PDB file of C-alpha atoms in Angstrom:
ATOM      1  CA  MET A 294       0.000   0.000   0.000  1.00 83.00           C
ATOM      2  CA  THR A 295       1.236   3.477  -0.853  1.00 89.00           C
ATOM      3  CA  GLN A 296       2.086   5.715   2.094  1.00 94.00           C
ATOM      4  CA  LEU A 297       3.057   9.259   1.158  1.00 94.00           C
ATOM      5  CA  ALA A 298       5.031  11.143   3.789  1.00 94.00           C
ATOM      6  CA  LEU A 299       7.660  13.758   4.531  1.00 95.00           C
ATOM      7  CA  VAL A 300      11.232  13.039   5.583  1.00 95.00           C
ATOM      8  CA  ILE A 301      12.885  15.958   7.372  1.00 95.00           C
ATOM      9  CA  ASP A 302      16.663  16.258   7.696  1.00 94.00           C
ATOM     10  CA  LEU A 303      17.380  17.924  11.048  1.00 92.00           C
ATOM     11  CA  ASN A 304      21.034  18.223  10.128  1.00 91.00           C
ATOM     12  CA  VAL A 305      20.421  20.830   7.431  1.00 91.00           C
ATOM     13  CA  CYS A 306      17.253  22.585   8.653  1.00 92.00           C
ATOM     14  CA  VAL A 307      18.232  26.186   9.462  1.00 91.00           C
ATOM     15  CA  GLY A 308      14.933  27.282  10.984  1.00 92.00           C
ATOM     16  CA  CYS A 309      14.196  29.874   8.305  1.00 92.00           C
ATOM     17  CA  HIS A 310      10.420  29.188   8.474  1.00 92.00           C
ATOM     18  CA  ALA A 311      10.139  29.128   4.674  1.00 93.00           C
ATOM     19  CA  CYS A 312       8.148  25.918   5.064  1.00 93.00           C
ATOM     20  CA  VAL A 313       5.791  27.627   7.509  1.00 91.00           C
ATOM     21  CA  THR A 314       5.096  30.664   5.350  1.00 91.00           C
ATOM     22  CA  SER A 315       4.785  28.727   2.082  1.00 92.00           C
ATOM     23  CA  CYS A 316       2.406  26.261   3.712  1.00 91.00           C
ATOM     24  CA  LYS A 317       0.297  29.089   5.061  1.00 89.00           C
ATOM     25  CA  GLN A 318       0.224  30.879   1.716  1.00 90.00           C
ATOM     26  CA  TRP A 319      -0.670  27.836  -0.372  1.00 89.00           C
ATOM     27  CA  ASN A 320      -3.276  26.343   1.936  1.00 88.00           C
ATOM     28  CA  THR A 321      -5.067  29.520   2.909  1.00 87.00           C
ATOM     29  CA  PHE A 322      -6.010  29.900  -0.771  1.00 82.00           C
ATOM     30  CA  GLY A 323      -6.402  26.187  -1.475  1.00 75.00           C
ATOM     31  CA  GLU A 324      -9.006  23.548  -0.737  1.00 76.00           C
ATOM     32  CA  ALA A 325      -8.018  23.478   2.949  1.00 75.00           C
ATOM     33  CA  GLY A 326      -8.414  27.219   3.401  1.00 73.00           C
ATOM     34  CA  PRO A 327      -8.966  29.770   4.507  1.00 81.00           C
ATOM     35  CA  LEU A 328      -6.576  29.553   7.465  1.00 83.00           C
ATOM     36  CA  SER A 329      -7.795  32.272   9.766  1.00 83.00           C
ATOM     37  CA  ASP A 330      -5.676  34.537  11.947  1.00 81.00           C
ATOM     38  CA  GLN A 331      -6.812  36.307  15.084  1.00 78.00           C
ATOM     39  CA  ASN A 332      -5.013  39.515  16.018  1.00 76.00           C
ATOM     40  CA  PRO A 333      -1.903  38.522  14.000  1.00 72.00           C
ATOM     41  CA  TYR A 334       0.065  41.669  14.865  1.00 77.00           C
ATOM     42  CA  GLY A 335      -0.960  42.078  18.502  1.00 77.00           C
ATOM     43  CA  ALA A 336       0.726  41.139  21.748  1.00 79.00           C
ATOM     44  CA  ASP A 337      -0.963  37.725  21.796  1.00 78.00           C
ATOM     45  CA  PRO A 338      -1.191  36.578  18.167  1.00 73.00           C
ATOM     46  CA  SER A 339      -2.906  33.348  17.252  1.00 78.00           C
ATOM     47  CA  GLY A 340      -3.960  31.600  14.110  1.00 82.00           C
ATOM     48  CA  THR A 341      -4.251  28.350  12.200  1.00 85.00           C
ATOM     49  CA  PHE A 342      -1.022  26.790  10.926  1.00 87.00           C
ATOM     50  CA  PHE A 343      -0.420  23.359   9.430  1.00 89.00           C
ATOM     51  CA  ASN A 344       3.334  23.495   9.975  1.00 90.00           C
ATOM     52  CA  ARG A 345       5.387  24.967  12.806  1.00 90.00           C
ATOM     53  CA  VAL A 346       9.113  25.039  13.589  1.00 92.00           C
ATOM     54  CA  GLN A 347      10.205  24.639  17.201  1.00 90.00           C
ATOM     55  CA  THR A 348      13.668  25.994  18.018  1.00 91.00           C
ATOM     56  CA  PHE A 349      15.579  25.200  21.191  1.00 88.00           C
ATOM     57  CA  GLU A 350      19.097  25.022  22.582  1.00 88.00           C
ATOM     58  CA  VAL A 351      20.815  21.840  23.749  1.00 85.00           C
ATOM     59  CA  GLY A 352      23.997  21.399  25.754  1.00 83.00           C
ATOM     60  CA  GLU A 353      25.847  23.762  28.079  1.00 83.00           C
ATOM     61  CA  PHE A 354      27.876  26.840  27.180  1.00 78.00           C
ATOM     62  CA  PRO A 355      30.180  26.918  25.339  1.00 74.00           C
ATOM     63  CA  ASN A 356      29.260  23.516  23.899  1.00 79.00           C
ATOM     64  CA  THR A 357      25.741  24.382  22.819  1.00 82.00           C
ATOM     65  CA  GLU A 358      23.760  23.673  19.684  1.00 85.00           C
ATOM     66  CA  THR A 359      20.616  25.161  18.199  1.00 88.00           C
ATOM     67  CA  VAL A 360      18.072  22.605  17.034  1.00 89.00           C
ATOM     68  CA  HIS A 361      15.294  23.518  14.605  1.00 93.00           C
ATOM     69  CA  PHE A 362      12.514  20.956  14.718  1.00 93.00           C
ATOM     70  CA  PRO A 363       9.700  21.285  12.123  1.00 93.00           C
ATOM     71  CA  LYS A 364       6.505  19.509  13.060  1.00 92.00           C
ATOM     72  CA  SER A 365       3.154  18.931  11.396  1.00 93.00           C
ATOM     73  CA  CYS A 366       0.671  16.083  11.056  1.00 94.00           C
ATOM     74  CA  LEU A 367       2.672  12.859  10.766  1.00 95.00           C
ATOM     75  CA  HIS A 368       0.001  10.991   8.734  1.00 95.00           C
ATOM     76  CA  CYS A 369       0.224   7.994  11.022  1.00 94.00           C
ATOM     77  CA  GLU A 370      -0.364   4.562   9.569  1.00 93.00           C
ATOM     78  CA  ASP A 371      -2.555   3.838  12.607  1.00 94.00           C
ATOM     79  CA  PRO A 372      -3.918   7.337  13.313  1.00 94.00           C
ATOM     80  CA  PRO A 373      -5.630   7.650  16.735  1.00 94.00           C
ATOM     81  CA  CYS A 374      -7.518  10.733  15.520  1.00 94.00           C
ATOM     82  CA  VAL A 375      -9.649   8.682  13.111  1.00 94.00           C
ATOM     83  CA  PRO A 376     -11.509   6.226  15.400  1.00 95.00           C
ATOM     84  CA  VAL A 377     -12.375   8.881  18.004  1.00 95.00           C
ATOM     85  CA  CYS A 378     -14.138  11.163  15.506  1.00 95.00           C
ATOM     86  CA  PRO A 379     -17.887  10.869  16.204  1.00 95.00           C
ATOM     87  CA  THR A 380     -18.931  12.009  12.732  1.00 95.00           C
ATOM     88  CA  GLY A 381     -16.347  10.279  10.564  1.00 94.00           C
ATOM     89  CA  ALA A 382     -14.851  13.636   9.545  1.00 94.00           C
ATOM     90  CA  SER A 383     -11.324  12.375  10.182  1.00 95.00           C
ATOM     91  CA  TYR A 384     -10.320   9.650   7.784  1.00 95.00           C
ATOM     92  CA  LYS A 385      -7.281   7.997   6.210  1.00 95.00           C
ATOM     93  CA  ARG A 386      -7.203   7.559   2.450  1.00 93.00           C
ATOM     94  CA  ALA A 387      -6.555   3.995   1.282  1.00 92.00           C
ATOM     95  CA  GLU A 388      -4.918   5.051  -1.986  1.00 92.00           C
ATOM     96  CA  ASP A 389      -2.052   7.116  -0.534  1.00 91.00           C
ATOM     97  CA  GLY A 390      -2.259   6.967   3.274  1.00 93.00           C
ATOM     98  CA  ILE A 391      -2.940  10.695   3.719  1.00 94.00           C
ATOM     99  CA  VAL A 392      -5.014  11.586   6.791  1.00 95.00           C
ATOM    100  CA  LEU A 393      -7.616  14.262   6.045  1.00 94.00           C
ATOM    101  CA  VAL A 394     -10.602  16.043   7.560  1.00 94.00           C
ATOM    102  CA  ASP A 395     -13.978  16.424   5.866  1.00 94.00           C
ATOM    103  CA  TYR A 396     -14.992  19.936   6.908  1.00 92.00           C
ATOM    104  CA  ASP A 397     -18.628  19.287   5.990  1.00 93.00           C
ATOM    105  CA  LYS A 398     -18.787  16.579   8.661  1.00 95.00           C
ATOM    106  CA  CYS A 399     -16.546  18.159  11.302  1.00 94.00           C
ATOM    107  CA  ILE A 400     -18.407  19.654  14.289  1.00 94.00           C
ATOM    108  CA  GLY A 401     -15.327  21.066  16.027  1.00 92.00           C
ATOM    109  CA  CYS A 402     -15.606  18.802  19.076  1.00 93.00           C
ATOM    110  CA  LYS A 403     -11.795  18.591  19.338  1.00 92.00           C
ATOM    111  CA  TYR A 404     -11.803  14.855  20.090  1.00 94.00           C
ATOM    112  CA  CYS A 405      -9.176  14.332  17.386  1.00 94.00           C
ATOM    113  CA  SER A 406      -6.871  16.953  18.879  1.00 92.00           C
ATOM    114  CA  TRP A 407      -7.097  15.286  22.276  1.00 93.00           C
ATOM    115  CA  ALA A 408      -6.316  11.893  20.733  1.00 93.00           C
ATOM    116  CA  CYS A 409      -3.317  13.149  18.722  1.00 93.00           C
ATOM    117  CA  PRO A 410      -0.144  12.713  20.825  1.00 92.00           C
ATOM    118  CA  TYR A 411       1.757  15.145  18.599  1.00 92.00           C
ATOM    119  CA  GLY A 412      -0.439  18.230  18.927  1.00 88.00           C
ATOM    120  CA  ALA A 413      -0.780  18.384  15.150  1.00 90.00           C
ATOM    121  CA  ARG A 414      -4.407  19.512  14.956  1.00 89.00           C
ATOM    122  CA  GLU A 415      -5.720  23.033  15.382  1.00 87.00           C
ATOM    123  CA  ILE A 416      -9.198  24.491  15.615  1.00 88.00           C
ATOM    124  CA  ASP A 417      -9.972  27.198  13.081  1.00 88.00           C
ATOM    125  CA  GLU A 418     -11.696  29.764  15.265  1.00 85.00           C
ATOM    126  CA  GLN A 419     -13.430  31.322  12.295  1.00 85.00           C
ATOM    127  CA  GLN A 420     -14.900  28.190  10.725  1.00 88.00           C
ATOM    128  CA  LYS A 421     -15.074  26.180  13.979  1.00 90.00           C
ATOM    129  CA  VAL A 422     -13.590  23.054  12.383  1.00 92.00           C
ATOM    130  CA  MET A 423     -10.397  21.113  13.012  1.00 92.00           C
ATOM    131  CA  LYS A 424      -7.620  21.568  10.466  1.00 91.00           C
ATOM    132  CA  LYS A 425      -4.270  19.957   9.797  1.00 92.00           C
ATOM    133  CA  CYS A 426      -1.584  19.277   7.203  1.00 93.00           C
ATOM    134  CA  THR A 427      -2.967  17.681   4.045  1.00 92.00           C
ATOM    135  CA  LEU A 428       0.410  17.057   2.374  1.00 94.00           C
ATOM    136  CA  CYS A 429      -0.940  19.608  -0.126  1.00 92.00           C
ATOM    137  CA  VAL A 430      -3.198  16.934  -1.603  1.00 92.00           C
ATOM    138  CA  ASP A 431      -4.679  19.520  -3.947  1.00 90.00           C
ATOM    139  CA  ARG A 432      -1.206  20.257  -5.299  1.00 91.00           C
ATOM    140  CA  ILE A 433       0.511  16.889  -5.570  1.00 92.00           C
ATOM    141  CA  TYR A 434      -2.236  15.556  -7.865  1.00 92.00           C
ATOM    142  CA  ASP A 435      -2.649  18.733  -9.919  1.00 90.00           C
ATOM    143  CA  GLU A 436      -1.933  17.671 -13.499  1.00 91.00           C
ATOM    144  CA  LYS A 437      -1.763  21.312 -14.581  1.00 91.00           C
ATOM    145  CA  LEU A 438       1.533  21.598 -12.708  1.00 91.00           C
ATOM    146  CA  PRO A 439       4.814  20.236 -14.086  1.00 92.00           C
ATOM    147  CA  PRO A 440       5.676  16.849 -12.517  1.00 90.00           C
ATOM    148  CA  ALA A 441       8.661  18.399 -10.706  1.00 89.00           C
ATOM    149  CA  GLU A 442       6.334  20.810  -8.882  1.00 90.00           C
ATOM    150  CA  ARG A 443       3.808  18.220  -7.728  1.00 92.00           C
ATOM    151  CA  LYS A 444       5.162  18.289  -4.205  1.00 93.00           C
ATOM    152  CA  PRO A 445       3.944  19.875  -0.969  1.00 94.00           C
ATOM    153  CA  ALA A 446       4.520  23.619  -0.774  1.00 93.00           C
ATOM    154  CA  CYS A 447       6.907  23.224   2.162  1.00 94.00           C
ATOM    155  CA  VAL A 448       9.128  20.858   0.166  1.00 93.00           C
ATOM    156  CA  MET A 449       9.255  23.240  -2.791  1.00 93.00           C
ATOM    157  CA  ALA A 450      10.139  26.220  -0.571  1.00 93.00           C
ATOM    158  CA  CYS A 451      12.895  24.688   1.578  1.00 93.00           C
ATOM    159  CA  PRO A 452      16.176  26.427   0.615  1.00 92.00           C
ATOM    160  CA  THR A 453      18.400  23.686   2.048  1.00 92.00           C
ATOM    161  CA  SER A 454      16.464  20.660   0.723  1.00 91.00           C
ATOM    162  CA  ALA A 455      15.837  19.557   4.297  1.00 93.00           C
ATOM    163  CA  ARG A 456      12.434  18.166   3.329  1.00 94.00           C
ATOM    164  CA  LEU A 457      11.902  15.111   1.138  1.00 94.00           C
ATOM    165  CA  PHE A 458       8.571  13.763  -0.091  1.00 94.00           C
ATOM    166  CA  GLY A 459       7.581  10.375  -1.376  1.00 93.00           C
ATOM    167  CA  ASP A 460       6.208   6.906  -0.769  1.00 94.00           C
ATOM    168  CA  ILE A 461       7.993   5.435   2.240  1.00 93.00           C
ATOM    169  CA  HIS A 462       6.692   1.957   1.322  1.00 94.00           C
ATOM    170  CA  ASP A 463       8.487   2.118  -2.016  1.00 93.00           C
ATOM    171  CA  PRO A 464      12.059   0.957  -1.321  1.00 92.00           C
ATOM    172  CA  ASP A 465      13.317   2.820  -4.385  1.00 93.00           C
ATOM    173  CA  SER A 466      11.812   6.229  -3.513  1.00 92.00           C
ATOM    174  CA  GLU A 467      14.066   9.089  -2.410  1.00 92.00           C
ATOM    175  CA  ALA A 468      12.289   9.302   0.930  1.00 93.00           C
ATOM    176  CA  SER A 469      12.572   5.585   1.620  1.00 93.00           C
ATOM    177  CA  ARG A 470      16.266   5.498   0.706  1.00 94.00           C
ATOM    178  CA  ALA A 471      16.999   8.442   2.987  1.00 94.00           C
ATOM    179  CA  ILE A 472      15.316   6.717   5.932  1.00 94.00           C
ATOM    180  CA  ARG A 473      17.186   3.485   5.268  1.00 93.00           C
ATOM    181  CA  GLU A 474      20.621   4.950   4.566  1.00 92.00           C
ATOM    182  CA  GLN A 475      20.686   7.829   7.055  1.00 92.00           C
ATOM    183  CA  GLY A 476      19.064   6.285  10.096  1.00 91.00           C
ATOM    184  CA  GLY A 477      15.670   7.954   9.764  1.00 93.00           C
ATOM    185  CA  TYR A 478      13.395   7.562  12.752  1.00 93.00           C
ATOM    186  CA  ALA A 479       9.747   8.109  13.641  1.00 93.00           C
ATOM    187  CA  LEU A 480       8.707  10.584  16.336  1.00 92.00           C
ATOM    188  CA  MET A 481       7.604   9.014  19.634  1.00 92.00           C
ATOM    189  CA  PRO A 482       7.160   5.438  18.326  1.00 90.00           C
ATOM    190  CA  GLU A 483       6.150   4.306  21.808  1.00 92.00           C
ATOM    191  CA  TRP A 484       2.635   5.586  21.113  1.00 91.00           C
ATOM    192  CA  GLY A 485       2.170   2.828  18.543  1.00 92.00           C
ATOM    193  CA  THR A 486       0.720   5.175  15.914  1.00 93.00           C
ATOM    194  CA  GLN A 487       3.388   4.321  13.304  1.00 94.00           C
ATOM    195  CA  PRO A 488       4.025   7.883  12.072  1.00 94.00           C
ATOM    196  CA  ALA A 489       4.626   8.016   8.347  1.00 94.00           C
ATOM    197  CA  ASN A 490       6.704  11.189   8.527  1.00 95.00           C
ATOM    198  CA  HIS A 491      10.304  10.512   9.535  1.00 96.00           C
ATOM    199  CA  TYR A 492      13.271  12.561  10.716  1.00 95.00           C
ATOM    200  CA  LEU A 493      16.900  12.210   9.750  1.00 94.00           C
ATOM    201  CA  PRO A 494      19.109  12.663  12.833  1.00 91.00           C
ATOM    202  CA  ARG A 495      21.627  15.427  13.370  1.00 86.00           C
ATOM    203  CA  ARG A 496      25.167  14.339  12.556  1.00 81.00           C
ATOM    204  CA  LYS A 497      27.561  15.929  15.003  1.00 74.00           C
ATOM    205  CA  THR A 498      30.907  17.221  13.789  1.00 69.00           C
ATOM    206  CA  ALA A 499      33.802  18.120  16.034  1.00 69.00           C
ATOM    207  CA  ARG A 500      34.441  21.859  16.278  1.00 69.00           C
ATOM    208  CA  PRO A 501      37.361  23.151  18.350  1.00 71.00           C
ATOM    209  CA  ILE A 502      36.517  26.278  20.333  1.00 70.00           C
ATOM    210  CA  HIS A 503      39.381  28.653  21.088  1.00 72.00           C
ATOM    211  CA  ALA A 504      39.502  30.943  24.105  1.00 72.00           C
ATOM    212  CA  ASP A 505      39.344  34.111  21.995  1.00 69.00           C
ATOM    213  CA  GLU A 506      36.114  32.889  20.396  1.00 67.00           C
ATOM    214  CA  LEU A 507      34.340  33.152  23.732  1.00 68.00           C
ATOM    215  CA  VAL A 508      34.962  36.911  23.926  1.00 70.00           C
ATOM    216  CA  ARG A 509      33.035  39.406  21.836  1.00 67.00           C
ATOM    217  CA  HIS A 510      35.203  40.946  19.167  1.00 64.00           C
ATOM    218  CA  ASP A 511      33.103  44.106  19.343  1.00 67.00           C
ATOM    219  CA  ASN A 512      33.378  44.517  23.104  1.00 64.00           C
ATOM    220  CA  PRO A 513      32.534  48.219  23.696  1.00 63.00           C
ATOM    221  CA  LEU A 514      35.140  48.477  26.446  1.00 62.00           C
ATOM    222  CA  LYS A 515      37.854  47.550  23.965  1.00 63.00           C
ATOM    223  CA  VAL A 516      36.520  50.021  21.412  1.00 58.00           C
ATOM    224  CA  ASP A 517      36.439  52.871  23.953  1.00 59.00           C
ATOM    225  CA  GLY A 518      40.022  52.174  24.920  1.00 60.00           C
ATOM    226  CA  LYS A 519      41.165  52.962  21.390  1.00 62.00           C
ATOM    227  CA  LEU A 520      39.365  56.298  21.134  1.00 62.00           C
ATOM    228  CA  PRO A 521      41.425  59.537  21.374  1.00 66.00           C
ATOM    229  CA  ARG A 522      41.251  61.157  24.807  1.00 70.00           C
ATOM    230  CA  PRO A 523      41.792  64.868  25.625  1.00 69.00           C
ATOM    231  CA  ALA A 524      44.776  65.861  27.725  1.00 75.00           C
ATOM    232  CA  ALA A 525      44.169  66.425  31.411  1.00 74.00           C
ATOM    233  CA  GLY A 526      44.834  70.159  31.108  1.00 76.00           C
ATOM    234  CA  GLU A 527      42.411  70.806  28.222  1.00 77.00           C
ATOM    235  CA  PRO A 528      39.048  72.473  28.991  1.00 76.00           C
ATOM    236  CA  ALA A 529      36.031  70.261  29.422  1.00 71.00           C
ATOM    237  CA  LEU A 530      33.054  70.367  27.074  1.00 69.00           C
ATOM    238  CA  ASP A 531      31.043  72.406  29.538  1.00 71.00           C
ATOM    239  CA  ASP A 532      33.739  75.079  29.562  1.00 72.00           C
ATOM    240  CA  VAL A 533      33.745  75.692  25.820  1.00 70.00           C
ATOM    241  CA  THR A 534      30.087  75.056  24.879  1.00 70.00           C
ATOM    242  CA  SER A 535      27.164  77.416  25.286  1.00 64.00           C
ATOM    243  CA  TRP A 536      24.122  75.340  26.085  1.00 60.00           C
TER     244      TRP A 536
END
C-alpha cells in the first residue's frame, strides 16, 4: 500500500520558516483554506497553521547547539484521531495513506486533537472546524503543474532541501532510501501510531573552540580604549560650549 510522507533532515534545517510561510500561503487559498488569523500583529497573536518550527538550545555553554525541529501532522499509519471522531470527519485515504478532515462533517468537538499525541491539529476559530496538514493533496495531484512541482509547498520552498517527499513503502523512492541509509526515525514510536513522517538525525561534527572565540570581538570596552582622549589640562566640554 502506498504511504506518502515527509522526511525531514534535522542536520540541514536552518529554521528559516520558509516551510511555515509557504504552507500558510498555499493552503489559505487552497481547498483546505482559509486559514484564519486572530489579532496577527498584537501582543498575543494566534492563528491556524499546518506546519510549525520549534527551536531550542541543547547542551551547556560553550558547547551548545541550536536545534530547529519542524513539526506537522505525521500521517500515522494507525492514526488515533480517526476512530475517536464521532462524525467520521477524520479519515485515512486507502490510496495514498494521507489523513484528512472532511470539513462538511466536522463539528469542532476537538476529540481528534485530544487523541493526537503530537499536537498536530488546530481548531480554526473562524470556521469552527479542526484543520491539519494535508500534504498539499490539492497540489501533488494537480496535473496542470509540471511533474517536478507536484510536491507539498513546504518541500518546494525549503532552501536547504531539508524536506523530502515520497512513498515510504516504495524501497526505491528518495524518501525511503533516505530513511534506510541515514538512520531515519519516527517521532515518539512508543505511542504505537506508526508515524509516516520521519526525521533524519543530526550528525555531530567536532568543532574546536578557542579561548578568543568566547569573547566578543566588538566589546565596547575595547573600542572605547582605542578612542582619542583629551589631555588632562584641556578644557572640558562644559567650559567651551554654550548650552
